[in-house]
Amino acid sequence: MEISKTTEAIFYVSRIFCLGPYQIIRNAKGHIIDCTHSKMWYIYSILAIVTADILTFYAIHYDMTSKRPVRMLTSTSRVVTVIDISIIVGASTSGVLCGLFGLSKTRKFNEILRTTDDYLSSYSELKRKTRRGVILLVGTLGTLTTAVIVDIVVWMRAADKIATKTIDTRRNIYHYMTIYILYYAMLMFHVVFAQSALGIADRFRFLNKVLLNVFPESTLHLFQPIRVIKAPVVRNVSQAVDELGNKTKNATTAPITTLTGVATKVPPIKFAEILERLIDVHSSLGHAVHLMSTTYSTAILMGLLTCLLHVVATAYFLLLEVLGDGDEGTALFCLAQLLWLIVHNGRLLMVVEPCSTILAEAMKTTKIVCDIQRYCKEPSIKEKLEIFWSHLVVQKSYFTFSAFGLCKIDRELITSFYGTIAT
């Protein structure tokens, strides 16, 4: 889980759904520097998820043993309902457990991101990232809330049809309310995962911007050997890149493009040092991907499983309703199923697309370094480029998400999913 200025809104909402039982630590300037366990939120998360799980299974038992069951009318509906609810409980609980027992990896993950941001500070787009997170959060929860409201109305209407003067069948539906709470926890986990993964993808994209700013593709054919001068070490790569845009009497540099709004009034420093910094940044981001993959493997596997089963089941029941004999509740039922299809497909995309974006940006770095190698003749820089290239080749698998190695999470997974559903 990324905990930064751009993800604070998502972090605070995730605590409500038991996913982030942490307390933010800030420095004197108010900047986030670390996180630790919050005893209050830790206890709250455990009690809330255990209570929700118990009440959910009690709802199944209550409906199954009721004189007028609502969701358990036939043996088929019993099997489908039990499996449906069980995988939701498993997926939401596994996401909560990742937060409860993932503090050390979360701290390491955020430490890597903060270090990377120090190197690439001039390329941060705080407003855009914050806005994207809010849109993702509001859009997801808004769509889910709409689906939940329509679904409750559908089941209330179904309960009213079989109710009697002595049996209140709506009570069966009231017991199922905890399942919707677990849905919120499950969807919120997908939001947290997507925002964290997109944050890594952004940093890969910024790193590529630095490379292209130092060695613009449009001017690579003009690249000439560089004679460098001694200069003090600069920790911020963004500042260093812009310093390289200046010409001095003692140094000859390749044509450099300057990013908008960044001053270039400092003497240049070594290209080789910048490349060395970028190698460290790229390696750190690869480690961050590996941390996310290992931390969330169980929750992601459960999430993908629920996506597959729910998309298949929802589409099947929607098709049956459309092809069956219509009644006054058909339109509302079809609307509910369509909304759930949107929710479950959205969940799948929130897992696959960020992972695919990370892989695409990481592979773009490989192409950029390869292009630079073809034109660069300066020995000191050539040596660093070869190190960078070796790093990219050896750690290629580091930039790919997987669920316990069972499947790689990229766009090919979507093809496999829908191919399975169509079959």
CSV table of C-alpha atoms in Angstrom, one decimal:
chain,number,residue,atom,x,y,z
A,1,MET,CA,0.0,0.0,0.0
A,2,GLU,CA,1.4,3.4,-1.0
A,3,ILE,CA,1.0,5.9,1.8
A,4,SER,CA,1.9,9.4,0.5
A,5,LYS,CA,0.4,12.8,0.0
A,6,THR,CA,-1.3,11.7,-3.3
A,7,THR,CA,-2.9,8.6,-1.7
A,8,GLU,CA,-4.0,10.0,1.7
A,9,ALA,CA,-7.7,10.0,0.8
A,10,ILE,CA,-7.6,6.3,-0.2
A,11,PHE,CA,-5.6,5.4,2.8
A,12,TYR,CA,-8.0,7.0,5.3
A,13,VAL,CA,-11.0,5.3,3.6
A,14,SER,CA,-9.2,2.0,3.5
A,15,ARG,CA,-8.9,2.1,7.3
A,16,ILE,CA,-12.6,2.2,7.6
A,17,PHE,CA,-12.8,-1.1,5.7
A,18,CYS,CA,-10.0,-2.7,7.8
A,19,LEU,CA,-7.4,-2.6,5.1
A,20,GLY,CA,-4.9,-0.1,6.6
A,21,PRO,CA,-4.6,-0.4,10.4
A,22,TYR,CA,-1.6,2.0,10.3
A,23,GLN,CA,-0.7,5.4,11.8
A,24,ILE,CA,1.1,7.9,9.7
A,25,ILE,CA,4.4,9.4,11.0
A,26,ARG,CA,5.2,12.9,9.8
A,27,ASN,CA,8.3,15.1,10.2
A,28,ALA,CA,8.3,18.7,11.4
A,29,LYS,CA,7.3,20.0,8.0
A,30,GLY,CA,4.3,17.7,7.9
A,31,HIS,CA,5.7,15.4,5.3
A,32,ILE,CA,5.0,11.6,5.6
A,33,ILE,CA,8.2,9.8,6.5
A,34,ASP,CA,6.9,6.4,7.9
A,35,CYS,CA,4.0,4.5,9.2
A,36,THR,CA,3.4,2.1,12.1
A,37,HIS,CA,0.7,-0.1,13.6
A,38,SER,CA,-2.2,1.8,15.2
A,39,LYS,CA,-3.5,-0.3,18.1
A,40,MET,CA,-7.0,1.1,17.8
A,41,TRP,CA,-7.3,0.5,14.1
A,42,TYR,CA,-5.6,-2.9,14.4
A,43,ILE,CA,-8.1,-4.1,17.0
A,44,TYR,CA,-11.0,-2.5,15.0
A,45,SER,CA,-9.9,-4.3,11.8
A,46,ILE,CA,-9.7,-7.7,13.5
A,47,LEU,CA,-13.1,-7.4,15.3
A,48,ALA,CA,-14.9,-5.9,12.3
A,49,ILE,CA,-13.8,-8.6,9.8
A,50,VAL,CA,-14.4,-11.5,12.2
A,51,THR,CA,-17.8,-10.2,13.1
A,52,ALA,CA,-18.7,-9.6,9.5
A,53,ASP,CA,-17.6,-13.1,8.5
A,54,ILE,CA,-19.5,-14.8,11.3
A,55,LEU,CA,-22.7,-12.8,10.6
A,56,THR,CA,-22.5,-13.6,6.9
A,57,PHE,CA,-22.3,-17.3,7.5
A,58,TYR,CA,-25.1,-17.0,10.0
A,59,ALA,CA,-27.2,-15.3,7.3
A,60,ILE,CA,-26.7,-18.4,5.1
A,61,HIS,CA,-27.8,-20.7,8.0
A,62,TYR,CA,-30.8,-18.5,8.8
A,63,ASP,CA,-32.0,-18.4,5.3
A,64,MET,CA,-31.4,-22.1,4.7
A,65,THR,CA,-33.4,-23.2,7.8
A,66,SER,CA,-36.1,-20.6,7.4
A,67,LYS,CA,-39.7,-21.7,6.7
A,68,ARG,CA,-39.7,-19.3,3.7
A,69,PRO,CA,-36.2,-19.1,2.3
A,70,VAL,CA,-35.5,-16.3,-0.1
A,71,ARG,CA,-32.1,-17.3,-1.7
A,72,MET,CA,-32.2,-21.0,-0.8
A,73,LEU,CA,-35.4,-22.0,-2.6
A,74,THR,CA,-33.8,-24.9,-4.6
A,75,SER,CA,-30.8,-27.2,-4.2
A,76,THR,CA,-29.1,-25.4,-7.1
A,77,SER,CA,-29.6,-22.0,-5.6
A,78,ARG,CA,-28.3,-23.2,-2.3
A,79,VAL,CA,-25.0,-24.4,-3.8
A,80,VAL,CA,-24.6,-21.3,-5.9
A,81,THR,CA,-25.3,-18.9,-3.0
A,82,VAL,CA,-23.0,-20.7,-0.6
A,83,ILE,CA,-20.1,-20.7,-3.1
A,84,ASP,CA,-20.8,-17.1,-4.0
A,85,ILE,CA,-20.8,-15.9,-0.5
A,86,SER,CA,-17.9,-18.0,0.6
A,87,ILE,CA,-15.5,-16.7,-2.0
A,88,ILE,CA,-16.5,-13.1,-1.2
A,89,VAL,CA,-15.7,-13.8,2.5
A,90,GLY,CA,-12.4,-15.4,1.4
A,91,ALA,CA,-11.4,-12.5,-0.9
A,92,SER,CA,-12.3,-9.7,1.5
A,93,THR,CA,-10.7,-11.5,4.5
A,94,SER,CA,-7.4,-12.2,2.6
A,95,GLY,CA,-7.2,-8.5,1.7
A,96,VAL,CA,-7.6,-7.5,5.4
A,97,LEU,CA,-5.0,-10.0,6.4
A,98,CYS,CA,-2.5,-8.4,4.0
A,99,GLY,CA,-2.9,-5.2,5.9
A,100,LEU,CA,-2.7,-6.8,9.3
A,101,PHE,CA,0.5,-8.7,8.7
A,102,GLY,CA,2.1,-6.6,6.0
A,103,LEU,CA,3.5,-3.7,8.0
A,104,SER,CA,7.2,-4.5,7.4
A,105,LYS,CA,6.7,-4.8,3.7
A,106,THR,CA,4.5,-1.8,3.5
A,107,ARG,CA,7.2,0.3,5.3
A,108,LYS,CA,9.9,-1.0,2.9
A,109,PHE,CA,7.7,-0.4,-0.1
A,110,ASN,CA,7.0,3.2,0.9
A,111,GLU,CA,10.7,3.8,1.8
A,112,ILE,CA,11.6,2.8,-1.8
A,113,LEU,CA,8.9,5.1,-3.2
A,114,ARG,CA,10.1,8.1,-1.1
A,115,THR,CA,13.7,7.5,-2.1
A,116,THR,CA,12.7,7.4,-5.8
A,117,ASP,CA,10.7,10.6,-5.4
A,118,ASP,CA,13.7,12.3,-4.0
A,119,TYR,CA,15.6,11.4,-7.2
A,120,LEU,CA,12.7,12.3,-9.6
A,121,SER,CA,11.1,15.1,-7.6
A,122,SER,CA,10.8,17.6,-10.5
A,123,TYR,CA,8.9,15.0,-12.5
A,124,SER,CA,6.2,14.4,-9.9
A,125,GLU,CA,2.6,15.3,-10.9
A,126,LEU,CA,1.0,15.5,-7.5
A,127,LYS,CA,-2.3,17.1,-8.6
A,128,ARG,CA,-2.9,14.7,-11.4
A,129,LYS,CA,-2.1,11.6,-9.2
A,130,THR,CA,-4.3,12.9,-6.4
A,131,ARG,CA,-7.2,13.6,-8.8
A,132,ARG,CA,-6.8,10.2,-10.3
A,133,GLY,CA,-7.0,8.5,-6.9
A,134,VAL,CA,-10.1,10.4,-5.9
A,135,ILE,CA,-11.8,9.6,-9.2
A,136,LEU,CA,-10.9,5.9,-8.8
A,137,LEU,CA,-12.2,5.9,-5.3
A,138,VAL,CA,-15.4,7.8,-5.9
A,139,GLY,CA,-16.2,6.0,-9.2
A,140,THR,CA,-15.7,2.5,-7.7
A,141,LEU,CA,-17.6,3.1,-4.5
A,142,GLY,CA,-20.4,5.0,-6.4
A,143,THR,CA,-20.9,2.1,-8.9
A,144,LEU,CA,-20.8,-0.5,-6.1
A,145,THR,CA,-23.4,1.5,-4.0
A,146,THR,CA,-25.7,1.7,-7.0
A,147,ALA,CA,-25.4,-2.0,-7.6
A,148,VAL,CA,-26.0,-2.8,-3.9
A,149,ILE,CA,-29.1,-0.6,-3.7
A,150,VAL,CA,-30.7,-2.1,-6.8
A,151,ASP,CA,-29.8,-5.6,-5.6
A,152,ILE,CA,-31.4,-5.0,-2.3
A,153,VAL,CA,-34.6,-3.8,-4.0
A,154,VAL,CA,-34.7,-6.9,-6.2
A,155,TRP,CA,-34.4,-9.2,-3.2
A,156,MET,CA,-36.9,-7.2,-1.2
A,157,ARG,CA,-39.4,-7.6,-4.0
A,158,ALA,CA,-38.7,-11.3,-4.2
A,159,ALA,CA,-39.1,-11.6,-0.4
A,160,ASP,CA,-42.4,-9.8,-0.4
A,161,LYS,CA,-43.8,-12.2,-3.0
A,162,ILE,CA,-43.4,-15.2,-0.7
A,163,ALA,CA,-44.2,-13.5,2.5
A,164,THR,CA,-47.2,-14.4,4.7
A,165,LYS,CA,-49.0,-12.7,7.5
A,166,THR,CA,-47.1,-14.7,10.1
A,167,ILE,CA,-43.6,-14.9,8.4
A,168,ASP,CA,-41.6,-11.8,7.7
A,169,THR,CA,-39.3,-12.9,4.8
A,170,ARG,CA,-37.6,-9.5,4.7
A,171,ARG,CA,-35.8,-10.5,7.8
A,172,ASN,CA,-33.8,-13.0,5.7
A,173,ILE,CA,-32.6,-10.1,3.5
A,174,TYR,CA,-31.6,-8.0,6.5
A,175,HIS,CA,-29.3,-10.8,7.6
A,176,TYR,CA,-27.5,-10.6,4.3
A,177,MET,CA,-26.5,-7.0,4.7
A,178,THR,CA,-23.1,-8.0,6.0
A,179,ILE,CA,-22.2,-9.5,2.7
A,180,TYR,CA,-22.5,-6.1,1.1
A,181,ILE,CA,-20.1,-4.7,3.7
A,182,LEU,CA,-17.6,-7.4,2.7
A,183,TYR,CA,-18.1,-6.3,-0.9
A,184,TYR,CA,-17.0,-2.8,0.0
A,185,ALA,CA,-13.9,-4.2,1.7
A,186,MET,CA,-13.1,-6.3,-1.3
A,187,LEU,CA,-13.6,-3.4,-3.8
A,188,MET,CA,-11.6,-1.1,-1.6
A,189,PHE,CA,-8.7,-3.6,-1.7
A,190,HIS,CA,-8.8,-3.4,-5.5
A,191,VAL,CA,-8.7,0.4,-5.3
A,192,VAL,CA,-5.7,0.3,-2.9
A,193,PHE,CA,-3.9,-2.2,-5.1
A,194,ALA,CA,-4.6,-0.3,-8.3
A,195,GLN,CA,-3.5,3.1,-6.9
A,196,SER,CA,-0.2,1.6,-5.5
A,197,ALA,CA,0.6,-0.2,-8.8
A,198,LEU,CA,-0.2,2.9,-10.9
A,199,GLY,CA,2.1,4.9,-8.6
A,200,ILE,CA,5.0,2.5,-9.5
A,201,ALA,CA,4.1,2.8,-13.2
A,202,ASP,CA,4.2,6.6,-12.9
A,203,ARG,CA,7.7,6.5,-11.5
A,204,PHE,CA,8.8,4.2,-14.3
A,205,ARG,CA,7.4,6.8,-16.7
A,206,PHE,CA,9.2,9.6,-14.9
A,207,LEU,CA,12.4,7.7,-15.1
A,208,ASN,CA,11.9,7.2,-18.9
A,209,LYS,CA,11.4,11.0,-19.1
A,210,VAL,CA,14.7,11.6,-17.5
A,211,LEU,CA,16.4,9.2,-19.9
A,212,LEU,CA,14.8,10.9,-22.9
A,213,ASN,CA,15.7,14.3,-21.5
A,214,VAL,CA,19.3,13.4,-21.2
A,215,PHE,CA,19.5,11.5,-24.5
A,216,PRO,CA,16.6,12.8,-26.7
A,217,GLU,CA,15.6,10.2,-29.3
A,218,SER,CA,15.3,12.9,-32.0
A,219,THR,CA,18.9,14.0,-31.5
A,220,LEU,CA,20.6,10.6,-30.8
A,221,HIS,CA,22.2,10.7,-34.3
A,222,LEU,CA,24.0,13.9,-33.3
A,223,PHE,CA,25.4,12.5,-30.1
A,224,GLN,CA,29.1,13.2,-29.8
A,225,PRO,CA,31.7,12.0,-27.3
A,226,ILE,CA,31.5,14.0,-24.1
A,227,ARG,CA,34.3,15.6,-22.1
A,228,VAL,CA,33.1,16.1,-18.6
A,229,ILE,CA,34.3,18.2,-15.7
A,230,LYS,CA,34.5,17.5,-12.1
A,231,ALA,CA,31.4,18.6,-10.1
A,232,PRO,CA,30.0,17.9,-6.7
A,233,VAL,CA,27.6,15.0,-6.3
A,234,VAL,CA,23.9,16.1,-6.7
A,235,ARG,CA,21.4,13.7,-5.1
A,236,ASN,CA,18.4,14.9,-7.1
A,237,VAL,CA,18.5,13.4,-10.6
A,238,SER,CA,15.9,15.9,-11.9
A,239,GLN,CA,18.1,18.8,-11.0
A,240,ALA,CA,21.1,17.0,-12.4
A,241,VAL,CA,19.4,16.4,-15.7
A,242,ASP,CA,18.6,20.1,-16.1
A,243,GLU,CA,22.1,21.1,-15.2
A,244,LEU,CA,23.3,19.1,-18.1
A,245,GLY,CA,21.4,21.4,-20.5
A,246,ASN,CA,23.9,24.2,-20.0
A,247,LYS,CA,27.0,24.6,-22.1
A,248,THR,CA,30.2,25.7,-20.4
A,249,LYS,CA,33.6,26.6,-21.8
A,250,ASN,CA,35.1,23.4,-20.3
A,251,ALA,CA,32.5,20.9,-21.4
A,252,THR,CA,30.8,19.8,-24.6
A,253,THR,CA,27.5,18.1,-24.3
A,254,ALA,CA,24.9,16.6,-26.6
A,255,PRO,CA,21.7,18.5,-27.4
A,256,ILE,CA,19.4,18.4,-24.4
A,257,THR,CA,15.8,19.3,-24.1
A,258,THR,CA,14.6,21.0,-20.9
A,259,LEU,CA,11.4,20.2,-19.2
A,260,THR,CA,8.9,23.1,-18.9
A,261,GLY,CA,9.2,25.2,-15.8
A,262,VAL,CA,12.6,23.9,-14.7
A,263,ALA,CA,15.5,26.3,-14.4
A,264,THR,CA,18.9,25.4,-16.0
A,265,LYS,CA,21.5,27.8,-14.4
A,266,VAL,CA,23.8,25.3,-12.7
A,267,PRO,CA,27.0,23.9,-14.2
A,268,PRO,CA,26.7,20.4,-15.7
A,269,ILE,CA,27.7,17.2,-13.9
A,270,LYS,CA,28.7,13.8,-15.2
A,271,PHE,CA,26.3,11.9,-17.5
A,272,ALA,CA,27.7,8.6,-16.0
A,273,GLU,CA,26.7,9.6,-12.5
A,274,ILE,CA,23.1,10.3,-13.7
A,275,LEU,CA,23.0,6.8,-15.3
A,276,GLU,CA,24.3,5.3,-12.1
A,277,ARG,CA,21.5,7.0,-10.2
A,278,LEU,CA,18.9,5.8,-12.7
A,279,ILE,CA,20.1,2.3,-12.5
A,280,ASP,CA,19.6,2.4,-8.7
A,281,VAL,CA,16.1,3.9,-9.1
A,282,HIS,CA,15.1,1.3,-11.7
A,283,SER,CA,16.4,-1.5,-9.5
A,284,SER,CA,14.5,-0.1,-6.5
A,285,LEU,CA,11.3,0.1,-8.4
A,286,GLY,CA,11.7,-3.5,-9.5
A,287,HIS,CA,12.1,-4.4,-5.8
A,288,ALA,CA,8.9,-2.5,-5.1
A,289,VAL,CA,7.0,-4.5,-7.7
A,290,HIS,CA,8.4,-7.7,-6.1
A,291,LEU,CA,7.2,-6.5,-2.7
A,292,MET,CA,3.7,-5.8,-3.9
A,293,SER,CA,3.5,-9.1,-5.7
A,294,THR,CA,4.6,-11.2,-2.7
A,295,THR,CA,2.5,-9.2,-0.2
A,296,TYR,CA,-0.7,-9.3,-2.1
A,297,SER,CA,-0.4,-12.7,-3.8
A,298,THR,CA,-3.1,-14.4,-1.7
A,299,ALA,CA,-5.6,-11.6,-2.0
A,300,ILE,CA,-5.0,-11.1,-5.7
A,301,LEU,CA,-5.4,-14.9,-6.4
A,302,MET,CA,-8.7,-14.8,-4.4
A,303,GLY,CA,-9.8,-11.6,-6.2
A,304,LEU,CA,-9.1,-13.1,-9.7
A,305,LEU,CA,-11.0,-16.3,-8.7
A,306,THR,CA,-14.0,-14.3,-7.5
A,307,CYS,CA,-13.9,-12.2,-10.7
A,308,LEU,CA,-14.0,-15.3,-12.9
A,309,LEU,CA,-16.8,-17.0,-11.0
A,310,HIS,CA,-18.9,-13.9,-10.6
A,311,VAL,CA,-18.6,-12.9,-14.2
A,312,VAL,CA,-19.6,-16.4,-15.3
A,313,ALA,CA,-22.5,-16.7,-12.9
A,314,THR,CA,-23.8,-13.2,-13.4
A,315,ALA,CA,-23.8,-13.4,-17.2
A,316,TYR,CA,-25.5,-16.8,-17.0
A,317,PHE,CA,-28.4,-15.6,-14.8
A,318,LEU,CA,-28.7,-12.5,-16.9
A,319,LEU,CA,-29.0,-14.6,-20.0
A,320,LEU,CA,-31.6,-16.9,-18.4
A,321,GLU,CA,-33.7,-13.9,-17.4
A,322,VAL,CA,-33.5,-12.3,-20.8
A,323,LEU,CA,-34.5,-15.5,-22.6
A,324,GLY,CA,-37.1,-16.6,-20.0
A,325,ASP,CA,-40.7,-15.5,-19.6
A,326,GLY,CA,-40.7,-11.8,-18.6
A,327,ASP,CA,-42.6,-10.5,-15.6
A,328,GLU,CA,-42.8,-7.1,-13.9
A,329,GLY,CA,-39.5,-7.7,-12.1
A,330,THR,CA,-37.5,-8.7,-15.1
A,331,ALA,CA,-36.2,-5.3,-16.1
A,332,LEU,CA,-35.1,-4.5,-12.5
A,333,PHE,CA,-33.4,-7.9,-12.2
A,334,CYS,CA,-31.6,-7.4,-15.5
A,335,LEU,CA,-30.4,-3.9,-14.4
A,336,ALA,CA,-29.0,-5.4,-11.2
A,337,GLN,CA,-27.1,-8.1,-13.1
A,338,LEU,CA,-25.7,-5.5,-15.5
A,339,LEU,CA,-24.5,-3.4,-12.7
A,340,TRP,CA,-22.8,-6.4,-11.1
A,341,LEU,CA,-21.2,-7.3,-14.4
A,342,ILE,CA,-19.8,-3.7,-14.5
A,343,VAL,CA,-18.5,-4.1,-10.9
A,344,HIS,CA,-16.8,-7.4,-11.4
A,345,ASN,CA,-15.3,-6.5,-14.8
A,346,GLY,CA,-14.1,-3.3,-13.2
A,347,ARG,CA,-12.5,-5.3,-10.4
A,348,LEU,CA,-10.7,-7.4,-13.0
A,349,LEU,CA,-9.4,-4.3,-14.9
A,350,MET,CA,-8.2,-2.6,-11.6
A,351,VAL,CA,-5.9,-5.6,-11.1
A,352,VAL,CA,-4.8,-6.3,-14.7
A,353,GLU,CA,-4.4,-2.8,-16.2
A,354,PRO,CA,-2.0,-1.3,-13.5
A,355,CYS,CA,0.2,-4.4,-13.7
A,356,SER,CA,0.2,-4.3,-17.5
A,357,THR,CA,1.1,-0.6,-17.4
A,358,ILE,CA,4.1,-1.3,-15.1
A,359,LEU,CA,5.4,-3.9,-17.4
A,360,ALA,CA,5.0,-1.7,-20.5
A,361,GLU,CA,6.8,1.2,-18.9
A,362,ALA,CA,9.6,-1.1,-17.7
A,363,MET,CA,10.0,-2.6,-21.2
A,364,LYS,CA,10.1,1.0,-22.6
A,365,THR,CA,13.1,1.7,-20.5
A,366,THR,CA,14.8,-1.3,-22.2
A,367,LYS,CA,14.1,0.1,-25.6
A,368,ILE,CA,15.4,3.6,-24.7
A,369,VAL,CA,18.6,2.2,-23.2
A,370,CYS,CA,19.1,0.0,-26.3
A,371,ASP,CA,18.7,3.1,-28.6
A,372,ILE,CA,21.1,5.1,-26.6
A,373,GLN,CA,23.7,2.3,-26.7
A,374,ARG,CA,23.7,2.4,-30.5
A,375,TYR,CA,24.7,6.0,-30.7
A,376,CYS,CA,26.8,6.7,-27.6
A,377,LYS,CA,30.6,6.5,-28.1
A,378,GLU,CA,31.8,8.0,-24.8
A,379,PRO,CA,33.6,5.1,-23.0
A,380,SER,CA,32.6,6.1,-19.4
A,381,ILE,CA,28.9,6.4,-20.4
A,382,LYS,CA,29.1,3.3,-22.6
A,383,GLU,CA,30.2,1.3,-19.6
A,384,LYS,CA,27.3,2.5,-17.5
A,385,LEU,CA,24.8,1.8,-20.3
A,386,GLU,CA,26.1,-1.8,-20.5
A,387,ILE,CA,25.6,-2.1,-16.7
A,388,PHE,CA,22.1,-0.7,-17.1
A,389,TRP,CA,21.4,-3.1,-20.0
A,390,SER,CA,22.6,-6.1,-18.0
A,391,HIS,CA,20.4,-5.1,-15.1
A,392,LEU,CA,17.3,-4.8,-17.4
A,393,VAL,CA,17.9,-8.2,-18.9
A,394,VAL,CA,18.6,-10.0,-15.7
A,395,GLN,CA,15.7,-8.5,-13.7
A,396,LYS,CA,13.1,-8.6,-16.4
A,397,SER,CA,10.9,-11.0,-14.4
A,398,TYR,CA,11.0,-8.6,-11.5
A,399,PHE,CA,8.6,-6.2,-13.3
A,400,THR,CA,5.9,-8.8,-13.8
A,401,PHE,CA,3.2,-9.4,-11.2
A,402,SER,CA,2.1,-13.0,-10.5
A,403,ALA,CA,-0.1,-14.8,-8.1
A,404,PHE,CA,2.2,-17.3,-6.5
A,405,GLY,CA,3.7,-17.9,-9.9
A,406,LEU,CA,0.4,-19.5,-11.0
A,407,CYS,CA,-0.3,-16.9,-13.6
A,408,LYS,CA,1.2,-13.7,-14.9
A,409,ILE,CA,-1.0,-10.7,-14.4
A,410,ASP,CA,-1.1,-8.8,-17.7
A,411,ARG,CA,-3.6,-8.2,-20.5
A,412,GLU,CA,-3.2,-11.8,-21.7
A,413,LEU,CA,-5.0,-12.8,-18.6
A,414,ILE,CA,-8.1,-10.9,-19.7
A,415,THR,CA,-8.1,-12.8,-23.0
A,416,SER,CA,-7.8,-16.1,-21.0
A,417,PHE,CA,-10.7,-15.1,-18.7
A,418,TYR,CA,-13.1,-14.2,-21.4
A,419,GLY,CA,-12.1,-17.2,-23.5
A,420,THR,CA,-12.9,-19.4,-20.6
A,421,ILE,CA,-16.2,-17.7,-20.1
A,422,ALA,CA,-17.2,-18.0,-23.8
A,423,THR,CA,-16.3,-21.6,-23.7
